[in-house]
Coordinates of C-alpha atoms in Angstrom, one line a residue:
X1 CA -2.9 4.1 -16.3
X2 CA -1.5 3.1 -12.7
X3 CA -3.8 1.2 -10.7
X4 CA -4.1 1.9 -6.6
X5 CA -5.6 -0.7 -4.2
X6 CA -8.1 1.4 -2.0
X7 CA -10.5 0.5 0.7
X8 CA -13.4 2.0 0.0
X9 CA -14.6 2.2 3.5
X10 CA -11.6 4.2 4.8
X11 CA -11.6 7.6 4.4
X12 CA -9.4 10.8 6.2
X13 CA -11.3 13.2 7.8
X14 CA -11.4 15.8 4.4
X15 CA -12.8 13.0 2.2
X16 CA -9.9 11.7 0.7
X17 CA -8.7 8.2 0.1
X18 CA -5.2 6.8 1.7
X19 CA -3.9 3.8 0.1
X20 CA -0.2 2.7 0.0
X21 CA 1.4 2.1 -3.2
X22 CA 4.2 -0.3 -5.1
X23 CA 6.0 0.7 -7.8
X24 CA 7.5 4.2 -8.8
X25 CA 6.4 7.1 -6.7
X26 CA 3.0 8.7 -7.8
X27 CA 3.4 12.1 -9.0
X28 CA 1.0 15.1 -7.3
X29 CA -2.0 15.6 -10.2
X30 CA -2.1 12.3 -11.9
X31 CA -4.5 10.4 -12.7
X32 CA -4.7 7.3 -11.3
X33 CA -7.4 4.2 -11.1
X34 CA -8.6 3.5 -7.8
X35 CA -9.8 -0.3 -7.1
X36 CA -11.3 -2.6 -4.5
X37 CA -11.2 -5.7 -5.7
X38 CA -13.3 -7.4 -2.7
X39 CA -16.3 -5.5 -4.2
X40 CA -14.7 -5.8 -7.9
X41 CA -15.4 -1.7 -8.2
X42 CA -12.9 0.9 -9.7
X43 CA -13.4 4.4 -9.7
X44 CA -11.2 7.2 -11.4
X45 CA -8.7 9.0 -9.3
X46 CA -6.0 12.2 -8.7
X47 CA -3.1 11.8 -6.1
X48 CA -3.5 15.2 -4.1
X49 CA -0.5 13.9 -2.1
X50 CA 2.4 11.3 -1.8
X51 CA 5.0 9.9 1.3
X52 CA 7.8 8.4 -0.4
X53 CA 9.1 7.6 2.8
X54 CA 5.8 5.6 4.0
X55 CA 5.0 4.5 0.4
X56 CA 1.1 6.0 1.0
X57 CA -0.6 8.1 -1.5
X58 CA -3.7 10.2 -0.4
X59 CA -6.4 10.2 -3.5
X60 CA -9.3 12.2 -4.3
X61 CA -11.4 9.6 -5.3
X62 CA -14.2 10.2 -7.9
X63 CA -16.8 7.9 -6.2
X64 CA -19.6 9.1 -9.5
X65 CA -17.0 7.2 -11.9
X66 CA -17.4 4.3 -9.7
X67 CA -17.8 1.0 -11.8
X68 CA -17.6 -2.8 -11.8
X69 CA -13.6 -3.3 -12.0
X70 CA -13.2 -5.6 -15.3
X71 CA -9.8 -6.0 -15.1
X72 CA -9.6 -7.2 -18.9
X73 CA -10.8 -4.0 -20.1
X74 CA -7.4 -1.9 -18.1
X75 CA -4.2 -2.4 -19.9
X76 CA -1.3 -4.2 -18.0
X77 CA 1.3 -1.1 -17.0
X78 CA 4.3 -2.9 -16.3
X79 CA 6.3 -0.9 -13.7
X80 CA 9.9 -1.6 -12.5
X81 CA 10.9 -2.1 -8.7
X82 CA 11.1 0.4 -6.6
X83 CA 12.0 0.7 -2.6
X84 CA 8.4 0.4 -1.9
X85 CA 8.4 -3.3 -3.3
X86 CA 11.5 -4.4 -1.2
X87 CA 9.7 -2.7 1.9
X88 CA 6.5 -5.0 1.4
X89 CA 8.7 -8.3 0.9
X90 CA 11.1 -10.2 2.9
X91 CA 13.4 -12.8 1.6
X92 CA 14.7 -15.4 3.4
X93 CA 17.6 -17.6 2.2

């Protein structure tokens, strides 16, 4: 299952989580894991919408799933690159 860096203390004004993403673009509906690793929580998730052009997703966050994030316990999805990545690094030769 994808995993989504959130902040947990930043929220839009209906509730719902922003949080930018790397990767392939999130579909609308799934299910996603939603982490904080400063406070080592995760919590389920559902992306309700997606910018491609910002790389953002906005998530409605389940905050009664919320649980210490053991990291072990989530399989590794390995995801290929996507314009999102190259957006969020700069090479310099």
């Amino acid at each position: 299952m994808r995993r989504i860096q959130i902040d947990i203390n930043f929220r839009d004004r209906d509730g719902h989580t922003p949080a930018p993403y790397t990767g392939p673009t999130p579909r609308v509906g799934e299910r996603v894991v939603a982490f904080e690793p400063e406070d080592g929580v995760r919590a389920d998730a559902v992306v309700l919408s997606v910018n491609p052009d910002r790389c953002f997703v906005v998530l409605d966050v389940d905050w009664d799933s919320m649980d210490d994030d053991d990291v072990a316990q989530t399989p590794v999805v390995w995801e290929l690159p996507s314009e999102c990545d190259a957006r969020l690094y700069t090479v310099v030769l």
